[in-house]
Amino acid sequence: MNENASRPPCALIVMGVSGSGKSTIAAKLAARLDWTFEDGDRFHPASNVAKMRAGHPLTDEDRWPWLQAIADEIDRVCRAGARVVIACSALKRAYRNLLVHGRNDVRIVFLNGTQALIADRLARRKGHFMPPGLLDSQFKTLESPEPDESPITVSIDASVEAIVEDIVRHLGAESPGRNRT
Ligand SMILES: Nc1ncnc2c1ncn2[C@@H]1O[C@H](COP(=O)(O)OP(=O)(O)OP(=O)(O)O)[C@@H](O)[C@H]1O
Ligand SMILES: [Mg+2]
């Protein structure tokens, strides 16, 4: 077994491009496992929120304090003996390196799907405006997790319930008896 997968996780990071289903899947997964759910967007400093509201894209310099705040939250939760599922796009390897920061009890869950499927879901999503070209740029930025990150990769071409069960099955196969509810 991969060393990185050897400890039962206290934090799962549900990652993927915009519209891949992070918020939906992470919330349902947290409920299924009886863990806490967090949306990574909540950890943006006020300066980033103001920038995004003004329609300006964030730079990596803007992102480091945000990602550090999520990493700090992971440390806090794990130290307290609690468990959390966090929705966070984490498109680049460098972002994930900061989020995981060498912990072997933080696992990446990658929501994998085609651009066509996600574009279709975004077109139907209510209450969200999606600037044209954003999905294109998300796919250009995406650095899919590599084997040494020990990702749990799931296909999003399934129902929400089936995707959640797929993730639970992966977790249960790695830590028998630990993740069953
Ligand atoms: N497995 C699924 N089957 C059908 N629809 C889905 C599925 N997963 C998510 N959706 C729908 O797709 C849309 C995008 O999902 P969601 O908002 O969770 O994505 P997200 O990755 O959090 O996006 P963002 O990065 O913009 O926050 C929503 O309308 C959601 O209801
Ligand atoms: Mg979301």
mmCIF file of C-alpha atoms and ligand atoms in Angstrom:
data_model
loop_
_atom_site.group_PDB
_atom_site.id
_atom_site.type_symbol
_atom_site.label_atom_id
_atom_site.label_comp_id
_atom_site.label_asym_id
_atom_site.label_seq_id
_atom_site.Cartn_x
_atom_site.Cartn_y
_atom_site.Cartn_z
ATOM 1 C CA MET A 1 0.000 0.000 0.000
ATOM 2 C CA ASN A 2 1.140 3.511 -0.741
ATOM 3 C CA GLU A 3 2.670 5.166 2.324
ATOM 4 C CA ASN A 4 0.614 8.311 1.807
ATOM 5 C CA ALA A 5 -2.544 6.258 2.083
ATOM 6 C CA SER A 6 -1.514 4.457 5.221
ATOM 7 C CA ARG A 7 -3.181 6.723 7.814
ATOM 8 C CA PRO A 8 -6.946 7.145 8.055
ATOM 9 C CA PRO A 9 -7.654 10.649 6.802
ATOM 10 C CA CYS A 10 -8.964 13.471 8.988
ATOM 11 C CA ALA A 11 -9.449 15.762 5.982
ATOM 12 C CA LEU A 12 -10.644 15.154 2.434
ATOM 13 C CA ILE A 13 -10.132 17.836 -0.211
ATOM 14 C CA VAL A 14 -12.730 17.526 -2.965
ATOM 15 C CA MET A 15 -11.158 19.184 -6.014
ATOM 16 C CA GLY A 16 -11.948 19.842 -9.658
ATOM 17 C CA VAL A 17 -12.823 22.568 -12.128
ATOM 18 C CA SER A 18 -15.758 24.921 -11.667
ATOM 19 C CA GLY A 19 -18.991 22.984 -12.115
ATOM 20 C CA SER A 20 -17.434 19.548 -11.539
ATOM 21 C CA GLY A 21 -19.677 19.207 -8.474
ATOM 22 C CA LYS A 22 -17.312 20.001 -5.574
ATOM 23 C CA SER A 23 -19.855 21.774 -3.348
ATOM 24 C CA THR A 24 -22.596 19.248 -4.120
ATOM 25 C CA ILE A 25 -20.463 16.125 -3.639
ATOM 26 C CA ALA A 26 -18.439 17.390 -0.649
ATOM 27 C CA ALA A 27 -21.604 18.343 1.268
ATOM 28 C CA LYS A 28 -23.279 14.973 0.574
ATOM 29 C CA LEU A 29 -20.097 13.063 1.352
ATOM 30 C CA ALA A 30 -19.697 14.902 4.669
ATOM 31 C CA ALA A 31 -23.296 14.060 5.590
ATOM 32 C CA ARG A 32 -22.758 10.423 4.573
ATOM 33 C CA LEU A 33 -19.602 10.091 6.721
ATOM 34 C CA ASP A 34 -20.923 12.322 9.503
ATOM 35 C CA TRP A 35 -17.966 14.667 9.065
ATOM 36 C CA THR A 36 -18.037 18.485 8.891
ATOM 37 C CA PHE A 37 -18.396 20.146 5.485
ATOM 38 C CA GLU A 38 -16.521 23.321 4.543
ATOM 39 C CA ASP A 39 -16.536 25.278 1.304
ATOM 40 C CA GLY A 40 -12.997 26.504 0.656
ATOM 41 C CA ASP A 41 -14.303 29.819 -0.680
ATOM 42 C CA ARG A 42 -15.175 30.801 2.894
ATOM 43 C CA PHE A 43 -11.465 31.168 3.728
ATOM 44 C CA HIS A 44 -10.698 33.970 1.266
ATOM 45 C CA PRO A 45 -9.348 37.136 2.916
ATOM 46 C CA ALA A 46 -11.575 40.209 2.515
ATOM 47 C CA SER A 47 -9.150 41.643 -0.056
ATOM 48 C CA ASN A 48 -9.698 38.626 -2.347
ATOM 49 C CA VAL A 49 -13.475 38.821 -1.957
ATOM 50 C CA ALA A 50 -13.385 42.521 -2.919
ATOM 51 C CA LYS A 51 -11.206 41.750 -5.930
ATOM 52 C CA MET A 52 -13.486 38.970 -7.158
ATOM 53 C CA ARG A 53 -16.589 41.124 -6.648
ATOM 54 C CA ALA A 54 -14.965 43.799 -8.792
ATOM 55 C CA GLY A 55 -14.518 41.187 -11.528
ATOM 56 C CA HIS A 56 -10.723 40.970 -11.290
ATOM 57 C CA PRO A 57 -9.125 37.536 -11.530
ATOM 58 C CA LEU A 58 -7.004 36.407 -8.578
ATOM 59 C CA THR A 59 -3.273 35.943 -9.000
ATOM 60 C CA ASP A 60 -1.294 33.172 -7.320
ATOM 61 C CA GLU A 61 0.039 35.828 -4.913
ATOM 62 C CA ASP A 62 -3.579 36.436 -3.844
ATOM 63 C CA ARG A 63 -4.160 32.710 -3.425
ATOM 64 C CA TRP A 64 -1.345 31.792 -1.021
ATOM 65 C CA PRO A 65 -2.920 33.370 2.111
ATOM 66 C CA TRP A 66 -6.265 31.796 1.184
ATOM 67 C CA LEU A 67 -4.770 28.318 0.766
ATOM 68 C CA GLN A 68 -2.732 28.803 3.963
ATOM 69 C CA ALA A 69 -5.954 29.593 5.846
ATOM 70 C CA ILE A 70 -7.454 26.292 4.641
ATOM 71 C CA ALA A 71 -4.256 24.422 5.602
ATOM 72 C CA ASP A 72 -4.459 26.014 9.070
ATOM 73 C CA GLU A 73 -8.077 24.885 9.381
ATOM 74 C CA ILE A 74 -7.054 21.325 8.437
ATOM 75 C CA ASP A 75 -4.396 21.365 11.172
ATOM 76 C CA ARG A 76 -6.911 22.689 13.680
ATOM 77 C CA VAL A 77 -9.568 20.081 12.850
ATOM 78 C CA CYS A 78 -7.139 17.165 12.813
ATOM 79 C CA ARG A 79 -5.505 18.270 16.087
ATOM 80 C CA ALA A 80 -8.964 18.337 17.677
ATOM 81 C CA GLY A 81 -9.594 14.743 16.561
ATOM 82 C CA ALA A 82 -12.393 15.871 14.236
ATOM 83 C CA ARG A 83 -12.846 15.274 10.491
ATOM 84 C CA VAL A 84 -13.698 17.551 7.624
ATOM 85 C CA VAL A 85 -14.577 17.417 3.925
ATOM 86 C CA ILE A 86 -13.464 20.587 2.116
ATOM 87 C CA ALA A 87 -14.585 21.659 -1.358
ATOM 88 C CA CYS A 88 -11.700 23.494 -3.032
ATOM 89 C CA SER A 89 -10.804 23.668 -6.724
ATOM 90 C CA ALA A 90 -7.056 23.131 -6.007
ATOM 91 C CA LEU A 91 -6.348 23.024 -9.736
ATOM 92 C CA LYS A 92 -2.564 23.321 -9.537
ATOM 93 C CA ARG A 93 -0.130 20.949 -7.894
ATOM 94 C CA ALA A 94 1.441 23.852 -5.986
ATOM 95 C CA TYR A 95 -1.946 24.699 -4.427
ATOM 96 C CA ARG A 96 -2.455 21.101 -3.332
ATOM 97 C CA ASN A 97 1.084 20.907 -1.940
ATOM 98 C CA LEU A 98 0.238 23.829 0.330
ATOM 99 C CA LEU A 99 -3.127 22.342 1.338
ATOM 100 C CA VAL A 100 -1.709 18.887 2.094
ATOM 101 C CA HIS A 101 1.630 20.283 3.453
ATOM 102 C CA GLY A 102 3.178 16.849 3.845
ATOM 103 C CA ARG A 103 0.376 15.399 5.997
ATOM 104 C CA ASN A 104 -0.403 11.768 5.221
ATOM 105 C CA ASP A 105 -3.866 12.077 6.762
ATOM 106 C CA VAL A 106 -5.133 14.533 4.126
ATOM 107 C CA ARG A 107 -6.537 12.953 0.961
ATOM 108 C CA ILE A 108 -7.319 14.463 -2.399
ATOM 109 C CA VAL A 109 -10.603 13.456 -4.060
ATOM 110 C CA PHE A 110 -10.527 14.407 -7.752
ATOM 111 C CA LEU A 111 -13.844 14.897 -9.549
ATOM 112 C CA ASN A 112 -12.985 13.888 -13.084
ATOM 113 C CA GLY A 113 -15.217 14.704 -16.032
ATOM 114 C CA THR A 114 -15.243 15.959 -19.585
ATOM 115 C CA GLN A 115 -15.557 19.627 -20.474
ATOM 116 C CA ALA A 116 -18.723 18.870 -22.465
ATOM 117 C CA LEU A 117 -20.484 17.262 -19.499
ATOM 118 C CA ILE A 118 -19.497 20.064 -17.114
ATOM 119 C CA ALA A 119 -20.465 22.806 -19.585
ATOM 120 C CA ASP A 120 -23.885 21.205 -19.813
ATOM 121 C CA ARG A 121 -24.284 21.112 -16.018
ATOM 122 C CA LEU A 122 -23.145 24.719 -15.669
ATOM 123 C CA ALA A 123 -25.631 25.834 -18.287
ATOM 124 C CA ARG A 124 -28.395 24.363 -16.120
ATOM 125 C CA ARG A 125 -27.084 25.618 -12.764
ATOM 126 C CA LYS A 126 -29.391 28.173 -11.223
ATOM 127 C CA GLY A 127 -28.378 31.402 -9.531
ATOM 128 C CA HIS A 128 -24.840 31.432 -10.933
ATOM 129 C CA PHE A 129 -23.438 33.490 -13.746
ATOM 130 C CA MET A 130 -20.627 31.827 -15.636
ATOM 131 C CA PRO A 131 -18.518 34.119 -17.835
ATOM 132 C CA PRO A 132 -17.893 32.549 -21.234
ATOM 133 C CA GLY A 133 -14.372 31.168 -21.469
ATOM 134 C CA LEU A 134 -14.047 30.516 -17.748
ATOM 135 C CA LEU A 135 -14.481 26.775 -18.108
ATOM 136 C CA ASP A 136 -11.902 26.765 -20.920
ATOM 137 C CA SER A 137 -9.408 28.530 -18.695
ATOM 138 C CA GLN A 138 -10.194 26.169 -15.803
ATOM 139 C CA PHE A 139 -9.327 23.170 -17.967
ATOM 140 C CA LYS A 140 -6.146 24.902 -19.198
ATOM 141 C CA THR A 141 -5.087 25.565 -15.600
ATOM 142 C CA LEU A 142 -5.984 22.090 -14.318
ATOM 143 C CA GLU A 143 -3.013 19.930 -13.366
ATOM 144 C CA SER A 144 -4.644 16.574 -12.700
ATOM 145 C CA PRO A 145 -3.350 14.961 -9.510
ATOM 146 C CA GLU A 146 -0.361 12.711 -10.022
ATOM 147 C CA PRO A 147 0.050 9.153 -8.669
ATOM 148 C CA ASP A 148 2.395 10.286 -5.877
ATOM 149 C CA GLU A 149 -0.459 12.439 -4.511
ATOM 150 C CA SER A 150 -2.482 9.223 -3.982
ATOM 151 C CA PRO A 151 -5.677 10.825 -5.265
ATOM 152 C CA ILE A 152 -9.060 9.162 -5.098
ATOM 153 C CA THR A 153 -10.235 9.843 -8.660
ATOM 154 C CA VAL A 154 -13.926 9.421 -9.404
ATOM 155 C CA SER A 155 -15.886 9.866 -12.602
ATOM 156 C CA ILE A 156 -18.580 12.523 -12.286
ATOM 157 C CA ASP A 157 -20.637 10.918 -15.064
ATOM 158 C CA ALA A 158 -22.973 9.365 -12.483
ATOM 159 C CA SER A 159 -25.620 10.395 -9.970
ATOM 160 C CA VAL A 160 -24.539 12.344 -6.875
ATOM 161 C CA GLU A 161 -25.422 9.351 -4.692
ATOM 162 C CA ALA A 162 -23.372 6.940 -6.830
ATOM 163 C CA ILE A 163 -20.341 9.274 -6.788
ATOM 164 C CA VAL A 164 -20.530 9.599 -2.992
ATOM 165 C CA GLU A 165 -20.735 5.802 -2.597
ATOM 166 C CA ASP A 166 -17.790 5.404 -4.975
ATOM 167 C CA ILE A 167 -15.666 7.666 -2.733
ATOM 168 C CA VAL A 168 -16.836 5.920 0.452
ATOM 169 C CA ARG A 169 -15.940 2.568 -1.109
ATOM 170 C CA HIS A 170 -12.405 3.765 -1.915
ATOM 171 C CA LEU A 171 -11.961 5.033 1.651
ATOM 172 C CA GLY A 172 -13.381 1.863 3.174
ATOM 173 C CA ALA A 173 -11.157 -0.353 1.016
ATOM 174 C CA GLU A 174 -8.110 1.463 2.374
ATOM 175 C CA SER A 175 -9.095 1.541 6.056
ATOM 176 C CA PRO A 176 -11.392 -1.417 6.729
ATOM 177 C CA GLY A 177 -13.901 -0.637 9.426
ATOM 178 C CA ARG A 178 -12.893 3.008 9.783
ATOM 179 C CA ASN A 179 -15.197 4.818 7.433
ATOM 180 C CA ARG A 180 -18.370 2.842 7.581
ATOM 181 C CA THR A 181 -21.360 4.472 9.120
HETATM 182 N N1 LIG B 1 -23.491 14.049 -10.327
HETATM 183 C C1 LIG B 1 -24.245 15.061 -10.719
HETATM 184 N N2 LIG B 1 -25.276 14.850 -11.563
HETATM 185 C C2 LIG B 1 -26.039 15.875 -11.998
HETATM 186 N N3 LIG B 1 -25.853 17.173 -11.657
HETATM 187 C C3 LIG B 1 -24.833 17.444 -10.825
HETATM 188 C C4 LIG B 1 -23.983 16.424 -10.306
HETATM 189 N N4 LIG B 1 -23.056 17.008 -9.505
HETATM 190 C C5 LIG B 1 -23.320 18.330 -9.518
HETATM 191 N N5 LIG B 1 -24.387 18.600 -10.303
HETATM 192 C C6 LIG B 1 -24.944 19.943 -10.614
HETATM 193 O O1 LIG B 1 -23.931 20.605 -11.378
HETATM 194 C C7 LIG B 1 -23.872 21.982 -11.007
HETATM 195 C C8 LIG B 1 -22.452 22.291 -10.517
HETATM 196 O O2 LIG B 1 -22.223 21.670 -9.266
HETATM 197 P P1 LIG B 1 -21.523 22.434 -8.066
HETATM 198 O O3 LIG B 1 -22.078 23.808 -7.906
HETATM 199 O O4 LIG B 1 -21.535 21.533 -6.875
HETATM 200 O O5 LIG B 1 -20.034 22.526 -8.658
HETATM 201 P P2 LIG B 1 -18.722 23.235 -8.048
HETATM 202 O O6 LIG B 1 -17.572 22.396 -8.490
HETATM 203 O O7 LIG B 1 -18.890 23.468 -6.591
HETATM 204 O O8 LIG B 1 -18.663 24.625 -8.842
HETATM 205 P P3 LIG B 1 -17.918 26.014 -8.419
HETATM 206 O O9 LIG B 1 -16.450 25.761 -8.587
HETATM 207 O O10 LIG B 1 -18.403 26.997 -9.434
HETATM 208 O O11 LIG B 1 -18.290 26.326 -7.004
HETATM 209 C C9 LIG B 1 -24.948 22.211 -9.943
HETATM 210 O O12 LIG B 1 -26.096 22.692 -10.580
HETATM 211 C C10 LIG B 1 -25.171 20.808 -9.381
HETATM 212 O O13 LIG B 1 -26.484 20.653 -8.869
HETATM 213 MG MG MG B 2 -18.862 25.231 -5.437
#
